[in-house]
Coordinates of C-alpha atoms and ligand atoms in Angstrom, one line a residue:
M1 CA 79.0 108.4 119.9
T2 CA 78.6 104.7 118.6
D3 CA 81.3 102.3 119.4
P4 CA 83.4 101.7 116.2
L5 CA 83.9 98.2 117.4
D6 CA 80.2 97.5 117.8
G7 CA 79.7 93.7 118.1
R8 CA 83.4 93.0 117.6
R9 CA 84.9 94.0 121.1
A10 CA 85.3 90.3 122.0
Q11 CA 87.5 89.8 118.9
A12 CA 89.4 93.0 119.5
F13 CA 90.0 92.1 123.2
P14 CA 90.0 88.3 123.4
T15 CA 91.1 86.3 126.5
L16 CA 93.9 83.8 125.9
T17 CA 93.4 80.3 127.2
P18 CA 95.8 78.8 129.7
A19 CA 97.1 76.5 126.9
Q20 CA 97.8 79.5 124.6
I21 CA 99.5 81.3 127.4
A22 CA 101.7 78.3 128.1
R23 CA 102.8 78.3 124.4
L24 CA 103.7 82.0 124.7
E25 CA 105.7 81.6 127.8
T26 CA 108.6 80.1 125.8
H27 CA 108.8 83.4 123.8
G28 CA 108.9 85.9 126.6
T29 CA 110.1 86.9 129.9
K30 CA 108.1 87.6 133.1
L31 CA 108.0 91.0 134.7
R32 CA 106.4 92.1 138.1
T33 CA 104.3 95.3 137.7
R34 CA 103.6 98.1 140.2
R35 CA 100.4 100.0 140.4
G36 CA 100.6 103.2 138.4
E37 CA 103.7 102.2 136.4
V38 CA 103.5 103.3 132.8
L39 CA 104.7 100.4 130.6
A40 CA 104.2 102.1 127.2
E41 CA 103.9 105.8 126.5
R42 CA 102.1 107.2 123.5
G43 CA 104.5 108.8 121.1
E44 CA 107.4 106.5 122.2
R45 CA 108.5 103.4 120.2
F46 CA 107.2 100.3 122.1
S47 CA 107.3 97.1 120.0
K48 CA 106.8 94.7 122.8
M49 CA 103.5 92.8 123.6
L50 CA 102.5 92.3 127.2
V51 CA 100.4 89.3 128.2
I52 CA 98.7 89.9 131.5
L53 CA 99.3 86.9 133.9
S54 CA 98.0 88.7 137.0
G55 CA 96.8 92.1 138.0
S56 CA 95.5 94.4 135.2
I57 CA 96.7 97.1 132.8
E58 CA 94.6 100.0 131.5
I59 CA 95.0 101.4 128.0
V60 CA 94.2 105.1 127.6
R61 CA 94.3 107.6 124.9
P62 CA 95.6 111.0 126.0
G63 CA 93.5 113.7 124.5
M64 CA 93.2 117.6 124.7
T65 CA 90.8 117.3 127.6
G66 CA 92.4 114.4 129.5
E67 CA 92.6 110.6 129.1
D68 CA 90.0 108.5 127.4
L69 CA 89.9 104.9 128.6
I70 CA 90.0 102.4 125.8
T71 CA 90.1 99.2 127.8
V72 CA 91.3 97.4 130.9
H73 CA 93.2 94.2 130.2
Q74 CA 92.7 91.5 132.8
P75 CA 94.6 88.2 133.2
G76 CA 94.6 86.4 129.8
G77 CA 94.4 89.8 128.0
F78 CA 97.3 91.2 125.9
T79 CA 98.4 94.7 124.9
G80 CA 99.3 95.7 121.3
E81 CA 98.0 97.0 118.0
M82 CA 99.3 97.5 114.5
S83 CA 102.1 99.9 115.6
N84 CA 103.8 97.2 117.6
L85 CA 104.4 94.9 114.6
R86 CA 106.1 97.8 112.8
G87 CA 108.2 99.0 115.7
L88 CA 106.5 102.5 115.4
A89 CA 105.6 105.0 118.1
S90 CA 102.7 103.9 120.3
V91 CA 99.5 105.7 119.9
V92 CA 98.2 104.9 123.4
R93 CA 99.4 104.8 127.0
A94 CA 99.5 101.4 128.9
R95 CA 99.5 101.8 132.6
V96 CA 99.3 99.2 135.5
R97 CA 96.0 99.5 137.3
D98 CA 96.4 96.5 139.7
E99 CA 99.8 95.2 140.2
G100 CA 100.7 91.7 139.2
E101 CA 102.8 90.0 136.5
V102 CA 103.1 90.3 132.8
L103 CA 104.8 88.2 130.1
V104 CA 106.9 90.5 127.9
I105 CA 107.3 89.4 124.3
D106 CA 109.6 91.4 122.2
E107 CA 109.2 92.3 118.5
E108 CA 111.3 89.5 117.1
N109 CA 109.5 86.9 119.1
L110 CA 106.1 88.4 118.4
R111 CA 106.9 88.2 114.7
A112 CA 108.1 84.6 115.1
I113 CA 104.7 83.7 116.7
V114 CA 102.6 85.4 114.1
Q115 CA 104.6 83.6 111.4
T116 CA 104.6 80.1 112.9
D117 CA 101.5 79.7 115.2
A118 CA 98.5 79.8 113.0
E119 CA 96.0 79.9 115.8
L120 CA 97.6 82.7 117.7
S121 CA 98.6 84.6 114.5
E122 CA 94.9 84.8 113.5
L123 CA 93.9 85.9 117.0
F124 CA 96.6 88.5 117.4
M125 CA 96.3 89.9 113.8
R126 CA 92.6 90.2 114.0
A127 CA 92.8 91.9 117.5
F128 CA 95.6 94.3 116.3
I129 CA 93.6 95.3 113.2
L130 CA 90.3 95.8 115.1
R131 CA 92.1 97.9 117.8
R132 CA 93.5 100.2 115.1
V133 CA 90.1 100.4 113.4
G134 CA 88.6 101.2 116.9
L135 CA 91.2 104.0 117.4
I136 CA 90.5 105.5 114.0
G137 CA 86.8 105.4 114.5
S138 CA 86.7 106.8 117.9
Q139 CA 87.5 110.3 116.7
Q140 CA 89.4 111.0 120.0
G141 CA 93.0 111.8 120.8
D142 CA 95.6 114.4 120.7
V143 CA 96.4 114.4 116.9
I144 CA 94.1 117.0 115.5
L145 CA 94.0 118.4 112.0
I146 CA 92.4 121.8 111.8
G147 CA 91.6 122.8 108.3
S148 CA 89.1 123.9 105.8
H149 CA 87.4 122.0 103.0
H150 CA 88.4 125.0 100.8
S151 CA 92.1 124.3 101.2
A152 CA 94.1 121.9 99.0
D153 CA 96.7 121.3 101.8
T154 CA 94.0 120.3 104.2
L155 CA 92.9 117.7 101.8
R156 CA 96.5 116.5 101.3
L157 CA 97.0 116.2 105.0
Q158 CA 93.6 114.4 105.5
Q159 CA 94.5 111.9 102.7
F160 CA 98.0 111.3 104.2
L161 CA 96.7 110.5 107.7
T162 CA 93.7 108.6 106.5
R163 CA 95.6 106.5 103.9
N164 CA 98.2 105.7 106.5
A165 CA 95.5 104.7 108.8
F166 CA 96.6 107.1 111.5
P167 CA 94.0 107.8 114.2
H168 CA 93.2 111.6 114.3
V169 CA 90.6 114.0 114.8
S170 CA 89.7 116.3 111.8
L171 CA 88.1 119.7 112.5
D172 CA 86.9 122.2 109.9
V173 CA 87.1 125.9 110.7
E174 CA 84.0 126.6 108.8
S175 CA 81.7 124.1 110.5
D176 CA 83.1 122.9 113.8
P177 CA 82.1 125.0 116.7
D178 CA 85.0 123.8 118.9
V179 CA 87.7 125.1 116.6
Q180 CA 87.9 128.7 117.9
T181 CA 88.7 127.5 121.4
L182 CA 91.6 125.4 120.0
L183 CA 92.9 128.3 117.8
D184 CA 92.8 130.6 120.8
R185 CA 94.5 128.2 123.0
F186 CA 97.4 127.7 120.6
Q187 CA 97.4 131.4 119.5
L188 CA 96.6 130.5 115.9
A189 CA 95.0 132.7 113.3
V190 CA 92.7 131.3 110.6
D191 CA 95.4 132.2 108.1
D192 CA 97.7 129.6 109.7
I193 CA 95.5 126.6 108.7
P194 CA 95.8 123.8 108.0
V195 CA 97.4 123.0 111.2
V196 CA 98.2 119.7 112.8
L197 CA 98.3 119.5 116.6
C198 CA 100.9 116.8 117.1
R199 CA 100.5 114.9 120.4
G200 CA 98.5 117.9 121.7
E201 CA 101.6 119.9 122.2
L202 CA 103.5 120.7 119.0
V203 CA 101.8 122.9 116.5
L204 CA 102.8 122.2 112.9
K205 CA 101.5 124.8 110.5
N206 CA 100.8 123.4 107.0
P207 CA 103.4 120.7 107.6
S208 CA 104.9 118.5 104.8
N209 CA 104.0 114.8 104.9
E210 CA 107.6 114.1 106.0
A211 CA 107.2 116.5 108.9
I212 CA 104.0 114.9 110.2
A213 CA 105.5 111.3 109.8
A214 CA 108.5 112.4 111.9
C215 CA 106.4 114.1 114.5
L216 CA 104.1 111.1 114.9
G217 CA 106.8 108.5 114.7
M218 CA 105.1 106.9 111.7
N219 CA 108.3 105.2 110.5
P220 CA 110.4 102.5 111.9
C221 CA 114.1 103.2 112.8
I222 CA 116.1 102.2 109.7
D223 CA 119.7 101.3 109.8
D224 CA 121.3 102.7 106.6
A225 CA 124.4 100.7 107.0
T226 CA 122.5 97.4 106.4
V227 CA 122.7 96.1 102.9
R228 CA 119.2 94.7 102.2
D229 CA 118.5 91.7 100.1
L230 CA 115.9 93.7 98.3
L231 CA 114.8 97.4 98.1
V232 CA 111.4 97.9 96.8
I233 CA 110.6 101.4 95.6
G234 CA 106.9 102.3 95.7
A235 CA 104.2 100.7 97.9
G236 CA 101.4 100.5 95.4
P237 CA 99.8 97.0 94.8
A238 CA 102.9 95.9 92.9
G239 CA 105.4 97.0 95.5
L240 CA 103.2 95.7 98.4
A241 CA 103.0 92.3 96.7
A242 CA 106.7 92.2 96.1
A243 CA 107.2 93.0 99.8
V244 CA 104.8 90.4 101.0
Y245 CA 106.3 87.6 98.9
A246 CA 109.9 88.5 99.5
A247 CA 109.5 88.9 103.3
S248 CA 107.5 85.7 103.6
E249 CA 110.2 83.9 101.7
G250 CA 112.9 85.1 104.2
L251 CA 114.4 88.1 102.3
D252 CA 115.4 91.2 104.2
V253 CA 113.2 93.8 102.5
L254 CA 112.9 97.5 102.8
V255 CA 110.1 99.4 101.0
I256 CA 110.4 103.1 100.3
E257 CA 107.1 105.0 99.7
T258 CA 106.7 108.6 98.9
N259 CA 103.2 109.0 100.3
A260 CA 101.1 106.2 101.6
P261 CA 100.7 102.5 100.9
G262 CA 98.3 101.6 98.2
G263 CA 99.4 103.8 95.3
Q264 CA 96.8 104.6 92.7
A265 CA 94.8 101.7 93.8
G266 CA 94.5 103.4 97.3
S267 CA 92.5 106.2 95.7
S268 CA 90.1 103.9 94.0
S269 CA 86.7 104.0 95.7
K270 CA 85.8 100.4 94.7
I271 CA 87.8 97.8 92.8
E272 CA 85.3 95.2 91.5
N273 CA 87.5 93.1 89.2
Y274 CA 90.1 91.9 91.7
L275 CA 89.9 88.2 92.2
G276 CA 88.3 87.1 95.3
F277 CA 86.2 90.2 96.1
P278 CA 82.9 89.6 94.3
T279 CA 81.3 92.6 96.0
G280 CA 84.3 94.9 95.4
I281 CA 86.8 96.3 97.8
S282 CA 88.0 99.9 98.3
G283 CA 91.6 100.5 97.4
E284 CA 92.2 101.8 100.9
A285 CA 91.0 98.5 102.4
L286 CA 93.0 96.4 100.0
A287 CA 96.1 98.5 100.7
G288 CA 95.5 98.3 104.4
R289 CA 95.3 94.5 104.4
A290 CA 98.4 94.1 102.2
L291 CA 100.4 96.4 104.5
V292 CA 99.5 94.4 107.5
Q293 CA 100.5 91.2 105.6
A294 CA 103.8 92.8 104.7
Q295 CA 104.4 93.8 108.2
K296 CA 103.4 90.5 109.6
F297 CA 106.2 88.8 107.5
G298 CA 108.7 91.4 108.7
A299 CA 109.1 93.8 105.7
D300 CA 110.2 97.3 106.8
I301 CA 108.2 100.0 105.2
T302 CA 109.1 103.7 105.3
I303 CA 106.5 106.3 104.2
A304 CA 106.7 110.0 103.3
C305 CA 110.1 109.2 101.8
T306 CA 111.0 109.6 98.2
A307 CA 113.7 107.8 96.1
I308 CA 115.3 110.7 94.3
R309 CA 118.2 108.8 92.6
L310 CA 119.3 105.3 91.7
R311 CA 123.0 104.6 91.6
C312 CA 123.5 101.5 89.6
E313 CA 127.2 101.6 88.6
R314 CA 128.2 98.9 91.1
K315 CA 126.6 96.5 93.6
P316 CA 125.2 96.8 96.1
Y317 CA 122.9 99.3 94.3
E318 CA 122.2 102.6 96.1
V319 CA 119.1 104.6 96.3
E320 CA 119.3 108.2 97.4
L321 CA 116.3 109.4 99.5
S322 CA 114.6 112.8 99.9
T323 CA 115.5 112.6 103.6
G324 CA 119.2 112.9 102.6
R325 CA 120.0 109.3 103.5
T326 CA 121.0 106.5 101.2
V327 CA 119.9 102.9 101.4
R328 CA 121.5 99.9 99.7
G329 CA 120.3 96.7 98.3
R330 CA 121.6 93.6 96.5
A331 CA 118.5 93.7 94.3
I332 CA 116.0 96.4 93.5
V333 CA 112.4 96.3 92.5
I334 CA 111.1 99.5 90.8
A335 CA 107.4 99.8 91.5
T336 CA 106.9 103.5 91.4
G337 CA 103.8 103.3 89.2
A338 CA 102.5 106.3 87.3
E339 CA 101.1 109.7 88.0
Y340 CA 97.8 111.3 86.8
R341 CA 97.9 113.2 83.5
R342 CA 96.8 116.8 83.9
L343 CA 94.7 118.7 81.3
P344 CA 96.4 121.6 79.5
I345 CA 94.4 124.2 81.4
E346 CA 96.4 127.2 82.6
N347 CA 95.0 127.6 86.1
L348 CA 94.4 124.0 86.8
S349 CA 97.0 123.7 89.6
K350 CA 95.2 126.6 91.4
F351 CA 92.2 124.3 92.1
L352 CA 94.0 121.0 92.9
G353 CA 92.3 119.8 95.9
T354 CA 89.9 122.8 96.0
G355 CA 87.6 121.5 93.3
V356 CA 89.9 119.4 91.0
Y357 CA 90.7 115.9 92.2
F358 CA 92.6 112.9 90.9
A359 CA 90.9 110.4 93.2
A360 CA 87.3 109.5 93.9
T361 CA 87.2 108.0 97.3
H362 CA 84.9 108.6 100.3
V363 CA 87.1 111.6 101.3
E364 CA 86.3 113.4 98.0
A365 CA 82.8 112.1 97.9
Q366 CA 82.0 113.9 101.2
L367 CA 83.1 117.2 99.6
C368 CA 80.5 117.2 96.8
R369 CA 77.4 115.5 98.3
Q370 CA 74.2 116.6 96.5
E371 CA 76.2 118.8 94.0
E372 CA 76.6 118.7 90.3
I373 CA 80.1 117.4 89.3
V374 CA 82.2 116.6 86.3
V375 CA 84.2 113.5 85.7
V376 CA 86.8 113.7 82.8
G377 CA 88.0 110.5 81.1
G378 CA 86.9 107.5 79.1
G379 CA 88.8 104.7 80.9
N380 CA 87.7 102.3 83.7
S381 CA 88.8 104.6 86.5
A382 CA 86.6 107.4 85.0
G383 CA 83.7 105.0 84.8
Q384 CA 84.1 103.8 88.3
A385 CA 84.4 107.3 89.6
A386 CA 81.3 108.3 87.8
I387 CA 79.2 105.4 89.1
F388 CA 80.5 105.8 92.6
L389 CA 80.0 109.5 92.9
S390 CA 76.6 109.4 91.3
G391 CA 75.5 107.6 94.5
G392 CA 75.8 110.9 96.5
C393 CA 75.9 113.7 94.0
R394 CA 73.0 115.4 92.3
H395 CA 74.3 114.9 88.8
V396 CA 77.5 113.6 87.2
H397 CA 78.7 114.9 83.7
L398 CA 81.1 112.4 82.2
L399 CA 83.3 114.1 79.6
V400 CA 85.1 112.1 77.0
R401 CA 87.0 113.4 74.0
S402 CA 86.3 110.4 71.8
H403 CA 83.0 109.5 70.2
G404 CA 82.1 106.8 72.8
L405 CA 83.3 104.5 75.6
A406 CA 83.4 101.2 73.8
D407 CA 87.1 101.2 73.0
S408 CA 88.4 102.3 76.4
M409 CA 85.9 101.1 79.2
S410 CA 84.8 97.8 80.4
R411 CA 81.4 96.7 79.2
Y412 CA 79.9 96.4 82.8
L413 CA 80.7 99.9 83.5
I414 CA 79.3 101.3 80.3
R415 CA 76.1 99.4 81.1
R416 CA 75.8 101.0 84.6
I417 CA 76.5 104.4 83.2
E418 CA 73.8 104.0 80.6
Q419 CA 71.4 102.9 83.3
S420 CA 72.2 105.7 85.7
A421 CA 69.5 108.5 85.6
N422 CA 71.9 111.1 87.1
V423 CA 74.9 110.5 84.9
S424 CA 75.1 112.2 81.5
L425 CA 77.7 111.0 79.0
R426 CA 79.1 113.9 77.0
T427 CA 81.1 112.6 74.1
R428 CA 83.5 114.6 71.9
T429 CA 83.6 117.1 74.7
E430 CA 86.6 118.7 76.4
L431 CA 87.1 120.6 79.6
V432 CA 88.6 123.9 78.6
G433 CA 88.1 126.4 81.5
L434 CA 88.1 126.5 85.3
E435 CA 87.1 129.6 87.3
G436 CA 86.7 130.7 90.9
D437 CA 88.4 132.6 93.6
S438 CA 89.4 130.6 96.6
R439 CA 87.9 127.4 95.2
L440 CA 86.5 126.2 91.9
E441 CA 83.1 127.8 91.1
R442 CA 82.5 127.4 87.4
V443 CA 83.7 125.1 84.5
T444 CA 83.5 125.4 80.8
W445 CA 83.5 122.6 78.4
R446 CA 83.6 122.6 74.6
R447 CA 81.9 120.4 72.0
G448 CA 83.1 121.3 68.5
S449 CA 82.7 125.1 68.3
E450 CA 80.1 125.3 71.1
A451 CA 81.3 126.2 74.6
E452 CA 79.1 125.9 77.7
T453 CA 79.8 127.3 81.1
R454 CA 78.2 125.8 84.2
E455 CA 78.2 126.6 88.0
I456 CA 80.1 123.4 89.0
G457 CA 82.6 123.3 91.8
H458 CA 83.9 119.7 91.5
V459 CA 85.9 118.1 88.7
F460 CA 87.5 114.6 88.9
L461 CA 90.2 114.1 86.4
M462 CA 90.6 110.4 85.4
T463 CA 92.7 110.9 82.3
G464 CA 95.5 108.4 82.5
A465 CA 98.9 108.6 83.9
M466 CA 102.7 109.2 83.3
P467 CA 105.4 106.9 84.8
N468 CA 107.3 108.0 87.9
T469 CA 110.8 107.3 86.5
G470 CA 112.5 110.7 86.9
W471 CA 114.6 109.3 89.7
L472 CA 116.1 106.5 87.4
A473 CA 117.8 108.9 85.0
G474 CA 120.9 107.5 83.4
C475 CA 120.4 104.0 84.8
V476 CA 117.9 101.7 83.3
Q477 CA 116.5 101.8 79.8
L478 CA 113.2 103.6 79.3
D479 CA 110.9 103.7 76.4
D480 CA 110.0 106.9 74.5
K481 CA 107.2 107.6 77.0
G482 CA 109.4 107.1 80.0
F483 CA 108.2 103.6 81.0
V484 CA 110.9 101.0 82.1
R485 CA 111.8 98.4 79.5
T486 CA 112.2 94.9 80.9
G487 CA 112.9 91.3 79.7
T488 CA 113.1 91.0 75.9
D489 CA 112.0 94.7 75.6
A490 CA 115.3 95.8 77.3
Q491 CA 117.5 96.3 74.3
I492 CA 120.8 94.9 75.7
D493 CA 122.8 95.8 72.7
D494 CA 121.5 99.4 72.7
R495 CA 124.6 101.7 72.3
A496 CA 123.0 104.5 74.4
S497 CA 123.2 102.6 77.6
A498 CA 125.8 100.5 79.4
P499 CA 126.4 97.0 77.9
W500 CA 124.6 94.1 79.5
P501 CA 127.4 92.4 81.4
L502 CA 126.1 88.8 81.7
R503 CA 126.1 85.9 79.4
R504 CA 122.4 85.2 80.2
V505 CA 119.7 87.5 78.8
P506 CA 117.6 89.6 81.1
H507 CA 114.9 87.7 83.1
L508 CA 111.3 88.5 82.5
L509 CA 110.7 91.9 84.5
E510 CA 114.5 92.5 84.7
T511 CA 115.6 95.8 83.4
S512 CA 118.7 96.6 81.4
I513 CA 120.7 96.3 84.6
P514 CA 121.0 92.9 86.2
G515 CA 119.3 92.5 89.5
I516 CA 117.1 95.6 89.0
F517 CA 113.5 94.7 88.2
A518 CA 110.5 96.8 87.2
I519 CA 106.9 95.8 88.0
G520 CA 103.4 97.2 87.7
D521 CA 102.3 100.4 86.0
V522 CA 105.8 101.8 85.7
R523 CA 106.9 99.0 83.4
C524 CA 106.7 99.4 79.6
G525 CA 103.8 97.3 78.2
S526 CA 102.3 96.5 81.6
V527 CA 98.5 95.9 81.9
K528 CA 97.3 98.8 84.1
R529 CA 95.4 96.7 86.6
V530 CA 95.6 95.9 90.3
A531 CA 95.7 92.1 89.6
S532 CA 98.6 92.3 87.1
A533 CA 100.6 94.6 89.4
V534 CA 100.2 92.1 92.3
G535 CA 101.0 89.2 90.0
E536 CA 104.2 90.9 88.8
G537 CA 105.2 91.6 92.4
S538 CA 105.0 88.0 93.2
V539 CA 106.8 86.8 90.0
S540 CA 109.6 89.4 90.5
V541 CA 110.4 87.8 93.9
Q542 CA 111.2 84.5 92.3
L543 CA 113.5 86.2 89.9
V544 CA 115.1 88.2 92.7
H545 CA 116.0 84.8 94.4
R546 CA 117.7 83.6 91.2
V547 CA 119.7 86.9 90.9
L548 CA 120.8 86.6 94.6
E549 CA 122.0 83.2 94.0
E550 CA 124.1 84.1 90.9
Ligands
LIG1 C1 91.0 105.9 90.5 C2 91.5 104.6 90.0 C3 90.8 103.5 90.0 C4 91.3 102.3 89.6 N1 90.6 101.2 89.7 C5 91.0 100.0 89.3 C6 90.2 98.8 89.3 O1 89.1 98.8 89.7 N2 90.8 97.6 88.9 C7 92.0 97.5 88.5 O2 92.5 96.4 88.2 N3 92.8 98.6 88.4 C8 92.3 99.9 88.8 N4 93.1 101.0 88.7 C9 94.5 100.8 88.2 C10 95.4 100.3 89.3 O3 95.1 101.1 90.5 C11 96.8 100.5 88.9 O4 97.1 99.6 87.8 C12 97.7 99.9 90.1 O5 97.6 100.6 91.3 C13 99.2 99.9 89.7 O6 100.0 99.5 90.8 P1 101.5 99.9 90.9 O7 101.9 99.4 92.3 O8 102.2 99.5 89.7 O9 101.6 101.5 90.8 P2 100.9 102.6 91.7 O10 99.6 102.1 92.2 O11 100.9 103.8 90.9 O12 101.9 102.8 93.0 C14 103.2 103.3 92.9 C15 103.6 103.8 94.2 O13 104.9 104.3 94.1 C16 105.1 105.5 94.9 N5 106.2 106.3 94.3 C17 106.2 106.9 93.1 N6 107.4 107.5 93.0 C18 108.1 107.3 94.1 C19 109.5 107.5 94.4 N7 110.3 108.2 93.7 N8 109.9 107.1 95.7 C20 109.1 106.4 96.5 N9 107.8 106.0 96.2 C21 107.3 106.4 94.9 C22 103.7 106.1 94.7 O14 103.4 107.1 95.7 C23 102.8 105.0 94.7 O15 102.3 104.7 96.0 C24 92.6 102.2 89.1 C25 93.4 103.4 89.1 C26 93.0 104.6 89.6 C27 93.7 105.8 89.6

């Protein structure tokens, strides 16, 4: 197997200079080590960084067939990767190979270093990110997803692990020869799949995202009793931006995310209009960087956790979570975005993930290589999906209800569609039927009175979104489509909702309740773009400061 860190090992495992070690010494305590001593165990929370002063430490990844050696840290080397910064469970084991001495730097000091020492911050952050990239790319380890590409839950689990950048091995019952041995070993039947082997011991049959997150220690320990300066609900571009700016400006921030950081943008194969990325960036990469940035500044981020109710009658505001817990904040930023609109086709949900998709990333692209596919929608996300997927698919049929794309899609995308030999634009055409047994096999579309059925097994629905505001019921004012009203749009003399209690009018982005803000796609009148979501995240934090000072 090729080394996922090919050419970048020196950056992933740099050696600190004596001057750098001297700077670190004021932040840590020295510890003698003994040969064979395990200093960090995979699956257990270990948020300290160890700088090797003498002796050596080996880093191994326990797998189903023993340990895989990742590296041996010599004097000047240091342990750690992304999970250290978040206080999450370690994904590797650190064991003393040659006894000696280490400098132990705890989470608080590590964070202080990455926030204040520019040189070491760059060195550590780059190393931590590359080490995580190496772990993901190595396809080794004891977290194994056994599934089938015919199963929607397999796709859900794969997306959850991938979008949370969790290193795992993915095996398909239909194509991987090693699967039967594993199924036999754990006494599993093919009907049990998808299955996640968690830490090589615990078998989770078709687990929920919450169950995997709990088993793999993907969340930090959160103290419910603490009243946060700011609760950010939703970790799409808007929520992540709010978290980065708030944490970097010294606020105590907790982010709650139902699935994985990145939101809708995380499912975009390539964002080409976000400032600073002239060759484009995948939503996953953008989200990954933003997450690291938020963690660097000390924001707490909880994934696989849904806000189910906002209690806004008194301060501090309370948010009830799907885990049964309640968190409290002096200010709240609502950044729950929107959800894809489904088509009124009776059996649509039967094929979700088994032929019908709402995202067009590399994960989905792998499923339909060299096949004929359908993309539905006339907006930019549909255009991007069509162009991206046309790179690997035999043919893309782009179905739009209107008579053309000019009113709904950016000009550059329209041009690319026109120039693509394997993309057919089908105007005034609607998808009306889906057929298949265990997965999608045929689709029917209609243009006027003419219906056509084709042997097509992959449909990408890019048809707009509805706001995720069900959890706000009875609190902030919503418009007739369910988007949150803010600023001058929030009708503070509206008799249907509680009267605005302050002499000042609501700030820009502030809802009808003081100190509760809404940003990004969930906000009424917002521009549905990554850049605007990020911008609103940043602006909202300035307004949160003002409210906290009131
Ligand atoms: C396929 C696709 C391609 C796109 N391409 C581009 C592009 O190229 N350029 C561009 O500018 N824009 C693009 N967009 C639009 C852009 O992604 C969105 O405008 C942007 O993501 C909005 O950010 P947001 O943070 O407001 O909301 P979202 O991205 O929707 O994020 C909201 C987050 O909140 C979470 N959430 C929802 N409810 C709850 C709850 N109750 N509790 C906890 N968490 C919750 C969700 O899981 C989600 O992670 C694209 C969109 C899609 C779907």
